[in-house]
mmCIF file with all atom_site columns, C-alpha atoms in Angstrom:
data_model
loop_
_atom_site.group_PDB
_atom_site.id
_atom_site.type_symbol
_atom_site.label_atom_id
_atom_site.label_alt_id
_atom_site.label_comp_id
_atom_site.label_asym_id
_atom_site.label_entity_id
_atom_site.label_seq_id
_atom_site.pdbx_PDB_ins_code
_atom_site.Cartn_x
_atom_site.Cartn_y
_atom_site.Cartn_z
_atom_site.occupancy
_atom_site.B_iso_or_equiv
_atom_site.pdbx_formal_charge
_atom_site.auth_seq_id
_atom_site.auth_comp_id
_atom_site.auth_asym_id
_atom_site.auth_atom_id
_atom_site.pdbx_PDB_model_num
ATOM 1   C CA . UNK A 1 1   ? 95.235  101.595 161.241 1.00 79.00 ? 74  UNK A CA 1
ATOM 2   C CA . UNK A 1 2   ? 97.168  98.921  160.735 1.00 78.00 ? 75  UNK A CA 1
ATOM 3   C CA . UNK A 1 3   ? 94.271  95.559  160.117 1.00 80.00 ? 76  UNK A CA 1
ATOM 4   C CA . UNK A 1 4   ? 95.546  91.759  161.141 1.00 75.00 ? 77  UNK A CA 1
ATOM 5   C CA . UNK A 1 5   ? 94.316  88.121  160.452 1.00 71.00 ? 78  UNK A CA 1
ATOM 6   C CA . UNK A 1 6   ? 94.541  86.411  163.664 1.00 70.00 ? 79  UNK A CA 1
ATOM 7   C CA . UNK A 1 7   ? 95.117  82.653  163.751 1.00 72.00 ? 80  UNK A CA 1
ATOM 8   C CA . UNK A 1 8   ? 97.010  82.273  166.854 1.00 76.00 ? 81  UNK A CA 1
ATOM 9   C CA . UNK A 1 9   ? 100.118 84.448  164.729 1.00 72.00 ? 82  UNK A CA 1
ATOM 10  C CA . UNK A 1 10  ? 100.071 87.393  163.416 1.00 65.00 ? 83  UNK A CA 1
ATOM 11  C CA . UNK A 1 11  ? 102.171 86.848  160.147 1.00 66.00 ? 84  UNK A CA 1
ATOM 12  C CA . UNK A 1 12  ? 102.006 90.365  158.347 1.00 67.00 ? 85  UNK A CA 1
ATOM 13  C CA . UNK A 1 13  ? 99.730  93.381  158.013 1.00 69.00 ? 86  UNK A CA 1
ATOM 14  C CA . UNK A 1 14  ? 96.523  92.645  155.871 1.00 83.00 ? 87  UNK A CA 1
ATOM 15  C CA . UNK A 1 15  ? 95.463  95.726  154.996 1.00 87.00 ? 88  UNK A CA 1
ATOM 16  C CA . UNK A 1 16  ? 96.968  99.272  156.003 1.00 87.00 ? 89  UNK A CA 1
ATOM 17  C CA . UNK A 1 17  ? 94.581  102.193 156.107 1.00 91.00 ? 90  UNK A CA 1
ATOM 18  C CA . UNK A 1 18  ? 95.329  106.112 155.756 1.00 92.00 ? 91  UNK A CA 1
ATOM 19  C CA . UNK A 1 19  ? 97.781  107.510 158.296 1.00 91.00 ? 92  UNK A CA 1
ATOM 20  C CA . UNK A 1 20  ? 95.786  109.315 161.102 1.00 92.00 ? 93  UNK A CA 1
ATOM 21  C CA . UNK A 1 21  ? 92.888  107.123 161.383 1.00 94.00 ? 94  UNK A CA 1
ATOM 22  C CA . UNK A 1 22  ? 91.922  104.799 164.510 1.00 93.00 ? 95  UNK A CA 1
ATOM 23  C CA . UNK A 1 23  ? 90.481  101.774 163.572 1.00 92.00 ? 96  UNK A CA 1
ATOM 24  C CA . UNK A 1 24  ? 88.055  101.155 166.257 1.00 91.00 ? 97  UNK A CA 1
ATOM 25  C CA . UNK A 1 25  ? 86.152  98.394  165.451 1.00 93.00 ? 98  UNK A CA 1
ATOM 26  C CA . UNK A 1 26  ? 84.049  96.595  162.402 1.00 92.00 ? 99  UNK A CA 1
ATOM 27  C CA . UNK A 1 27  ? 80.685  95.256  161.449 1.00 94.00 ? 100 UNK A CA 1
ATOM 28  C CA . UNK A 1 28  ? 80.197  92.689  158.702 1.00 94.00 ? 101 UNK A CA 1
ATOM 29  C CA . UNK A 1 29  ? 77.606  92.589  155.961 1.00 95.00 ? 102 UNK A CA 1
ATOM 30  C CA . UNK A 1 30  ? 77.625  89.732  153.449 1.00 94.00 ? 103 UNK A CA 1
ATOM 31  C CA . UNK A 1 31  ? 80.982  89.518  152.031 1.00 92.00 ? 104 UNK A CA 1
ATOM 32  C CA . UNK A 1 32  ? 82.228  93.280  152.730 1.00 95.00 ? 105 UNK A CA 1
ATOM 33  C CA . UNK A 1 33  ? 84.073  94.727  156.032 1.00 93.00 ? 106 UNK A CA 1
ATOM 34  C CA . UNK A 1 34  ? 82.924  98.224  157.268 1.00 96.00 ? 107 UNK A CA 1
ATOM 35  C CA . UNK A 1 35  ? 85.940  99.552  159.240 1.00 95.00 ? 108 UNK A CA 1
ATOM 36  C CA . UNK A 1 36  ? 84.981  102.770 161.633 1.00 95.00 ? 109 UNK A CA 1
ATOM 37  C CA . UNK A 1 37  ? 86.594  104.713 164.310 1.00 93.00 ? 110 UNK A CA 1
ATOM 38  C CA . UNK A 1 38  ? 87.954  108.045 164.438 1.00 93.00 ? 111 UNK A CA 1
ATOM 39  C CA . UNK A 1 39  ? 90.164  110.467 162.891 1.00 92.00 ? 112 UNK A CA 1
ATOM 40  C CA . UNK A 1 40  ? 93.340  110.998 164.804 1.00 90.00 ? 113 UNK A CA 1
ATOM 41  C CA . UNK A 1 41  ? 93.220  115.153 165.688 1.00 85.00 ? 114 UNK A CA 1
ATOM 42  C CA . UNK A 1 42  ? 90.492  116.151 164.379 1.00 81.00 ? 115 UNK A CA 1
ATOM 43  C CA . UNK A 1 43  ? 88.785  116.315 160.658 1.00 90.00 ? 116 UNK A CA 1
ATOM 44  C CA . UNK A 1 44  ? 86.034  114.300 158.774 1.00 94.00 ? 117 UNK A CA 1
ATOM 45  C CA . UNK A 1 45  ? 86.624  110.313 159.442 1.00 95.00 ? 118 UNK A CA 1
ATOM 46  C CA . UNK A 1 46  ? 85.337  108.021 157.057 1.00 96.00 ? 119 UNK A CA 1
ATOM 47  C CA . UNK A 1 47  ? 84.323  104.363 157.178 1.00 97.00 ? 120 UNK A CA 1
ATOM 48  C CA . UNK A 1 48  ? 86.624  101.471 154.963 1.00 96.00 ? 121 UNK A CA 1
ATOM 49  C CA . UNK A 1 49  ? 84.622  98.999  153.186 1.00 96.00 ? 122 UNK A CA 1
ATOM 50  C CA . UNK A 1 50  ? 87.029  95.817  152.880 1.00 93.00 ? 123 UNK A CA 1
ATOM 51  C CA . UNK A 1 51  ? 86.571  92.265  151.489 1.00 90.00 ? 124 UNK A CA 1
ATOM 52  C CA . UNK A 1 52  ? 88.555  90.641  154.209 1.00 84.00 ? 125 UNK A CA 1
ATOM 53  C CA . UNK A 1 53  ? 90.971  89.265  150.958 1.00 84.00 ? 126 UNK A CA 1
ATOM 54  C CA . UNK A 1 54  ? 92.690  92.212  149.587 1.00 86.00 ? 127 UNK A CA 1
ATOM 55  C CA . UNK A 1 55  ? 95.706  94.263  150.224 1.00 87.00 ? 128 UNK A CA 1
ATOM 56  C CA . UNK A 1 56  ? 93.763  97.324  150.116 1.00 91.00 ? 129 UNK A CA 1
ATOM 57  C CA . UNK A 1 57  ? 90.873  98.781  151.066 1.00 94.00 ? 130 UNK A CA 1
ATOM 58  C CA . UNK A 1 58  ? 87.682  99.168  148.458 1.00 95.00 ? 131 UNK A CA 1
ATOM 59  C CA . UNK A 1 59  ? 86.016  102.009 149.191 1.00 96.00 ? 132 UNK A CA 1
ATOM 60  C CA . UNK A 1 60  ? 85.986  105.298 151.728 1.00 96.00 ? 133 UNK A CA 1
ATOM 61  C CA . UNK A 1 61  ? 82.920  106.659 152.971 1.00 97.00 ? 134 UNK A CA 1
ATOM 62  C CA . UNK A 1 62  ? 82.764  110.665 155.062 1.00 96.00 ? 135 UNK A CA 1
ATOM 63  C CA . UNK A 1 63  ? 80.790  110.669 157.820 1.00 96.00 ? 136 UNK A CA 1
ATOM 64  C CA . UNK A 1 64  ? 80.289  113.925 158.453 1.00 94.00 ? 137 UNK A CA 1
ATOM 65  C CA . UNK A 1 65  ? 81.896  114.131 162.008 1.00 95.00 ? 138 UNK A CA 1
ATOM 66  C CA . UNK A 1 66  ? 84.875  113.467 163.715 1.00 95.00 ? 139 UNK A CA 1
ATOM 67  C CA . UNK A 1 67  ? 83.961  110.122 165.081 1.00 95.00 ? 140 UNK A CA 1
ATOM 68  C CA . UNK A 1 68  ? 81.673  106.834 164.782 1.00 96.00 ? 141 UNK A CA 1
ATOM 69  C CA . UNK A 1 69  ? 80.803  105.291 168.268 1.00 95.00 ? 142 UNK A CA 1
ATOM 70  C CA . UNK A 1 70  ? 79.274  102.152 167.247 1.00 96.00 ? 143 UNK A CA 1
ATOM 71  C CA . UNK A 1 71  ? 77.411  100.538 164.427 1.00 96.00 ? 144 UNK A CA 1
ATOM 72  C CA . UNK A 1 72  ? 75.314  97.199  163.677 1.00 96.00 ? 145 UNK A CA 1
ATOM 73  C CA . UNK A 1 73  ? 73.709  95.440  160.733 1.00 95.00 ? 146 UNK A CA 1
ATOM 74  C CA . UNK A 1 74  ? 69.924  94.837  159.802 1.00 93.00 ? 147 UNK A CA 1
ATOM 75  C CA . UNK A 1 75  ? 68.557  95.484  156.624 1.00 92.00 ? 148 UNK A CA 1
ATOM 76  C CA . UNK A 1 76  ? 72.037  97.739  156.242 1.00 95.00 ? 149 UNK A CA 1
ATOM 77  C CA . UNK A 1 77  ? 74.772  98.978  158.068 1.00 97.00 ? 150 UNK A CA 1
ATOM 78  C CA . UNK A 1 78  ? 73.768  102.063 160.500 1.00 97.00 ? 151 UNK A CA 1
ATOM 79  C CA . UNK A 1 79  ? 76.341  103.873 162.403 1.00 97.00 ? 152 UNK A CA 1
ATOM 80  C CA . UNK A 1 80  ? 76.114  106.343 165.254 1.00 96.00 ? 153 UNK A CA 1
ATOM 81  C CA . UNK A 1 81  ? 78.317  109.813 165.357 1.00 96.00 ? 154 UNK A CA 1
ATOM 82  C CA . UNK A 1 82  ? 79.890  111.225 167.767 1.00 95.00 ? 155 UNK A CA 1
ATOM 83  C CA . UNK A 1 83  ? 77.305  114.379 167.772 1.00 94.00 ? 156 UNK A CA 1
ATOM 84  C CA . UNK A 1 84  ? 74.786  111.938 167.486 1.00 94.00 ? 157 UNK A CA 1
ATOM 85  C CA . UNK A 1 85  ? 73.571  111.311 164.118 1.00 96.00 ? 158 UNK A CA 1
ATOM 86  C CA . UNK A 1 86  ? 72.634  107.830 163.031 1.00 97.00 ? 159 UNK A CA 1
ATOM 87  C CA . UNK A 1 87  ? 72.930  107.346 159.078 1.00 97.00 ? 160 UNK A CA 1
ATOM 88  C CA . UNK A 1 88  ? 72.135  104.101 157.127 1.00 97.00 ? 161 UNK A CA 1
ATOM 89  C CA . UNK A 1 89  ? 74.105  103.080 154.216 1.00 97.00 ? 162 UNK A CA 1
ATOM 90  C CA . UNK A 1 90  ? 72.683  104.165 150.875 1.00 95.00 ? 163 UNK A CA 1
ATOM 91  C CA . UNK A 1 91  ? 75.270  101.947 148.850 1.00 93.00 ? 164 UNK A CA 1
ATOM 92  C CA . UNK A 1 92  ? 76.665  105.077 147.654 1.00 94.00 ? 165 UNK A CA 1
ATOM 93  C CA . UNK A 1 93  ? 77.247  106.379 151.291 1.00 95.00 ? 166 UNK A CA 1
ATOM 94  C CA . UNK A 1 94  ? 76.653  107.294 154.597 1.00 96.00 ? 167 UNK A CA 1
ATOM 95  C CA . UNK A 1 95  ? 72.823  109.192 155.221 1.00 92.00 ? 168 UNK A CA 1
ATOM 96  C CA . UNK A 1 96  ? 71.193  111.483 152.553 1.00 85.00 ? 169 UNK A CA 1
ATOM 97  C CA . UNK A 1 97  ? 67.428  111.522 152.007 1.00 78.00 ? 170 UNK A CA 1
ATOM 98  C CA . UNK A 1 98  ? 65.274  109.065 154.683 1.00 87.00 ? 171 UNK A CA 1
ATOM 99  C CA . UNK A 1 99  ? 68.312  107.526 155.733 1.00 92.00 ? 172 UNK A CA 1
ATOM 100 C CA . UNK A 1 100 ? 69.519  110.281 158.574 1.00 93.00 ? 173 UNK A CA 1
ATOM 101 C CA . UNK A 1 101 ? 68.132  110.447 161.923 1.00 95.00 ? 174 UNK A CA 1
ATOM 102 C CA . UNK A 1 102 ? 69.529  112.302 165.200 1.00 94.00 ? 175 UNK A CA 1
ATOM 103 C CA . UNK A 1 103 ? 69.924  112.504 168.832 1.00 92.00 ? 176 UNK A CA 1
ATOM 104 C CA . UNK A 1 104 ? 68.757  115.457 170.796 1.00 90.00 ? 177 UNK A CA 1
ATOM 105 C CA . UNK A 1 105 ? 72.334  116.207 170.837 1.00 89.00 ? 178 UNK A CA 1
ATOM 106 C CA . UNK A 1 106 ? 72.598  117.780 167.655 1.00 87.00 ? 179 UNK A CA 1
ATOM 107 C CA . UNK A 1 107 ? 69.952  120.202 168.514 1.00 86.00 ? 180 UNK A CA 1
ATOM 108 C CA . UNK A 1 108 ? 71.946  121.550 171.368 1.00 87.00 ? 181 UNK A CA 1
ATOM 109 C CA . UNK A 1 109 ? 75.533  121.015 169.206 1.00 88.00 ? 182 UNK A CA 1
ATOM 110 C CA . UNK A 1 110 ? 76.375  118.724 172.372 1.00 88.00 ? 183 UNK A CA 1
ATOM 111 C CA . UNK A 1 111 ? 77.820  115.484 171.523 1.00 91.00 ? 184 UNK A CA 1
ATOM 112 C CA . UNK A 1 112 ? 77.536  111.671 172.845 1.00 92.00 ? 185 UNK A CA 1
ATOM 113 C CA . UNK A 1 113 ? 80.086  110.693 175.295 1.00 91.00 ? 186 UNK A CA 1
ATOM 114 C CA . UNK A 1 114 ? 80.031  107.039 174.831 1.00 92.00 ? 187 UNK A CA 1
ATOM 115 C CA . UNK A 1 115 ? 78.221  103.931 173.227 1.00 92.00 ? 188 UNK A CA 1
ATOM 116 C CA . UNK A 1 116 ? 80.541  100.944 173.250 1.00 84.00 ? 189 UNK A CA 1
ATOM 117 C CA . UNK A 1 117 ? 80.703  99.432  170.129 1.00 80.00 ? 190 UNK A CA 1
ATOM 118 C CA . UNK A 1 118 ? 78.922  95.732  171.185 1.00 83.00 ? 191 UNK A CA 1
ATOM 119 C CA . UNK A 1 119 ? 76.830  98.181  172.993 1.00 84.00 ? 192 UNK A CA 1
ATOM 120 C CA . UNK A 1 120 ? 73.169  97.652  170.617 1.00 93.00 ? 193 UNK A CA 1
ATOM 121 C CA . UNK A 1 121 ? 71.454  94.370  170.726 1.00 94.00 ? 194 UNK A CA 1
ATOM 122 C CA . UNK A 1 122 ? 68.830  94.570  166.969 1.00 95.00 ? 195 UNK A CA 1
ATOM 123 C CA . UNK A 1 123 ? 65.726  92.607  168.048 1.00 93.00 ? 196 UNK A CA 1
ATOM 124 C CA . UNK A 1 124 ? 62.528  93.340  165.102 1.00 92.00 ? 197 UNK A CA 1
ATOM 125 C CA . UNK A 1 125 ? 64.107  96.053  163.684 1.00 93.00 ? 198 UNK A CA 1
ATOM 126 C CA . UNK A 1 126 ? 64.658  97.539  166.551 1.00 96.00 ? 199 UNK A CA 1
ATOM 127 C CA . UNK A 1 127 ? 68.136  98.691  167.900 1.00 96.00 ? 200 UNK A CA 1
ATOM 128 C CA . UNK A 1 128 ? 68.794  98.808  171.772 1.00 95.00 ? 201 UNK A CA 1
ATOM 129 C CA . UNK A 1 129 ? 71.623  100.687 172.606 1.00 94.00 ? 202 UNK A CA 1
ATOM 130 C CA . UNK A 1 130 ? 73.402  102.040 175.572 1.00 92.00 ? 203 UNK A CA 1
ATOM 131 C CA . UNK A 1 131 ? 74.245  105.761 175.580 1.00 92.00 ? 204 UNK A CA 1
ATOM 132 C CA . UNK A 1 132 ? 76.077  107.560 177.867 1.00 89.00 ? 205 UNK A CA 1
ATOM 133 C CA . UNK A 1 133 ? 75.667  111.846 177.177 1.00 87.00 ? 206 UNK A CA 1
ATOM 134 C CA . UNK A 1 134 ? 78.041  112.236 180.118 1.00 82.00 ? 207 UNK A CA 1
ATOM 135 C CA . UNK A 1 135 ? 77.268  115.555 182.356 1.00 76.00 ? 208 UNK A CA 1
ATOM 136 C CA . UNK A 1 136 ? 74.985  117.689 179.628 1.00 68.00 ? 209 UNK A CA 1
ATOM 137 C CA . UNK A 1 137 ? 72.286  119.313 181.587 1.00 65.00 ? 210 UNK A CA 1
ATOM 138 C CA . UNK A 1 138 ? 69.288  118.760 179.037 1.00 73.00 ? 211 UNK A CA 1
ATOM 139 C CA . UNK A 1 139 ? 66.549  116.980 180.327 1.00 73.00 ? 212 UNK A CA 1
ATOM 140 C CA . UNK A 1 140 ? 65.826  115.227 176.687 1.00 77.00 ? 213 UNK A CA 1
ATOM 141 C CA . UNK A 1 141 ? 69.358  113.760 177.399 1.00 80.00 ? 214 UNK A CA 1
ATOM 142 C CA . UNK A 1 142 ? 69.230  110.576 179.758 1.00 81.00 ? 215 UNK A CA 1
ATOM 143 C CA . UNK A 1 143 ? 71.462  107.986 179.313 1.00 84.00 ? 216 UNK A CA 1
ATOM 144 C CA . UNK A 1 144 ? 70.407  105.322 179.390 1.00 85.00 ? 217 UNK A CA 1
ATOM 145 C CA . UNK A 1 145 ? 68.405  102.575 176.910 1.00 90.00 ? 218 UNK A CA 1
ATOM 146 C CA . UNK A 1 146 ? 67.699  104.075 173.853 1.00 93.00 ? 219 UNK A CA 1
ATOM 147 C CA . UNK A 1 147 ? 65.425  102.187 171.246 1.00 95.00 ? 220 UNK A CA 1
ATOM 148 C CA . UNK A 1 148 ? 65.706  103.307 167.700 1.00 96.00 ? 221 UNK A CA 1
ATOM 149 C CA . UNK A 1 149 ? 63.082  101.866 165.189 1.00 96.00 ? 222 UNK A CA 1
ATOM 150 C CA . UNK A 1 150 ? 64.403  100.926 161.828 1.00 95.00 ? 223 UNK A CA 1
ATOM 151 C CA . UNK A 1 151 ? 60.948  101.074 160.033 1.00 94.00 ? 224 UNK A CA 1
ATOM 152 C CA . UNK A 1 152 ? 59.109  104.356 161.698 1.00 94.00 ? 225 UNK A CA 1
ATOM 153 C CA . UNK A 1 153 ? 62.989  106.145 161.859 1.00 93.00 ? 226 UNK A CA 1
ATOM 154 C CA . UNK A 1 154 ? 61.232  106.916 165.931 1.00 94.00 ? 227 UNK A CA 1
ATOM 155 C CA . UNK A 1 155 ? 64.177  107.238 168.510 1.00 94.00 ? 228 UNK A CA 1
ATOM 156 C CA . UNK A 1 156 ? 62.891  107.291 172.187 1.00 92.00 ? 229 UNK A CA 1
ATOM 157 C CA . UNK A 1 157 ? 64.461  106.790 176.091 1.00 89.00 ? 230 UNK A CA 1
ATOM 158 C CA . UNK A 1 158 ? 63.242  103.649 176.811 1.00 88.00 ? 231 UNK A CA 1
ATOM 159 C CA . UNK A 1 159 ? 64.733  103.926 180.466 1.00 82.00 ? 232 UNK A CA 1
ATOM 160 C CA . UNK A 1 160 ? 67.620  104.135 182.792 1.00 77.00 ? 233 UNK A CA 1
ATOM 161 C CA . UNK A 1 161 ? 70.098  102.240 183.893 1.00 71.00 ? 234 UNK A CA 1
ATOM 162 C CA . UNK A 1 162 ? 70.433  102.151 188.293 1.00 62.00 ? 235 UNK A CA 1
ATOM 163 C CA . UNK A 1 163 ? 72.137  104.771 189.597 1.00 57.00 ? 236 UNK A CA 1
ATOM 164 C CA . UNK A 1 164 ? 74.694  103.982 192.806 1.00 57.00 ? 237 UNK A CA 1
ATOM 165 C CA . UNK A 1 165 ? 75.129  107.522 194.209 1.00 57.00 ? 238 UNK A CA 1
ATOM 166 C CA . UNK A 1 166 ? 71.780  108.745 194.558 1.00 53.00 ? 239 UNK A CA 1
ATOM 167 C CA . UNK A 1 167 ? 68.081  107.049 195.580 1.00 49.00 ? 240 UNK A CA 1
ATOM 168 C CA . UNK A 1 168 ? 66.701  107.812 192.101 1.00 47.00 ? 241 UNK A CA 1
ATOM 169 C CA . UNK A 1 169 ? 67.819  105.019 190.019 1.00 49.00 ? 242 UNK A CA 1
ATOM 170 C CA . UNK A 1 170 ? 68.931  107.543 187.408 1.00 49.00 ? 243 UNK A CA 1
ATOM 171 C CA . UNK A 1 171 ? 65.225  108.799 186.955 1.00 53.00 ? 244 UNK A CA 1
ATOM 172 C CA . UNK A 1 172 ? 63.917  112.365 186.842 1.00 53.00 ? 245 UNK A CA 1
ATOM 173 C CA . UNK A 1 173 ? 62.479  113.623 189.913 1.00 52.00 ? 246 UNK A CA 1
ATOM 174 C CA . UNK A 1 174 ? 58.630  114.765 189.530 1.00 50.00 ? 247 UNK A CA 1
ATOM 175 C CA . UNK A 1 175 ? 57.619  118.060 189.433 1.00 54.00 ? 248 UNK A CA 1
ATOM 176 C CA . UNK A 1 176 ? 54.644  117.026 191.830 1.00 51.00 ? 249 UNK A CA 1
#
């Protein structure tokens, strides 16, 4: 919680954030910082919006879960929750109206187990990410590529990633 500048020293803290939250990572967009991670024991995190220059922080936005795994920049800032929803910033917040997609995970109340946060590569407005749903025995959740579309709001497996135990390469066996 605590935020550094790093020029081969660390001379001081920069900017302190609100006691139970783990800053996890940040994405830039134009002048302004947007700080996420997750909230230490449980409860609603939020994401920081910071201008890199002052002591404090300028804005806190809920996200509505408990955790955000990654997020990226294109025409916005998107983030991804823990239970799976992906929310675009409004300027007044995080989702609302057009601006909230989900997982299949949130239709089964099951929740992500991992994207890393350099995990999703945009390429036309289209985000590639790497998601790991750990051991949830839905067959609408591989891991795997995921490709989410920016314009259409379409999220789709677009494949698997080799797996080392088994001859299947992480693929569904067919029914016939």
């Amino acid at each position: 919680r605590l935020i550094h500048n790093y020029d081969g020293t660390i001379v001081g803290v920069d900017l302190t954030l609100p006691q139970g939250f783990r800053a996890e990572h940040a994405v830039v967009l134009g002048e302004i910082g947007y700080i996420y991670g997750a909230q230490i024991g449980g409860g609603e995190t939020y994401i920081y919006t910071w201008d890199r220059i002052a002591k404090n922080y300028l804005a806190e936005y809920p996200v509505g879960d408990t955790e955000v795994l990654t997020a990226w920049v294109s025409d916005s800032v998107y983030i991804v929750t823990k239970k799976g929803m992906i929310k675009r910033f409004t300027g007044t917040g995080f989702g609302g109206v057009n601006n909230e997609w989900q997982f299949p995970t949130v239709e089964i109340q099951g929740q992500i187990n991992a994207i890393h946060p350099n995990g999703v590569s945009v390429t036309e407005n289209i985000a590639k990410m790497l998601v790991d749903f750990g051991v949830i025995a839905n067959d609408r959740l591989v891991s795997g590529f995921w490709n989410f579309d920016m314009k259409t709001g379409n999220l789709y497996n677009a494949g698997s990633v080799r797996n080392t135990t088994t001859r299947d390469y992480a693929q569904h066996e067919l029914a016939g």
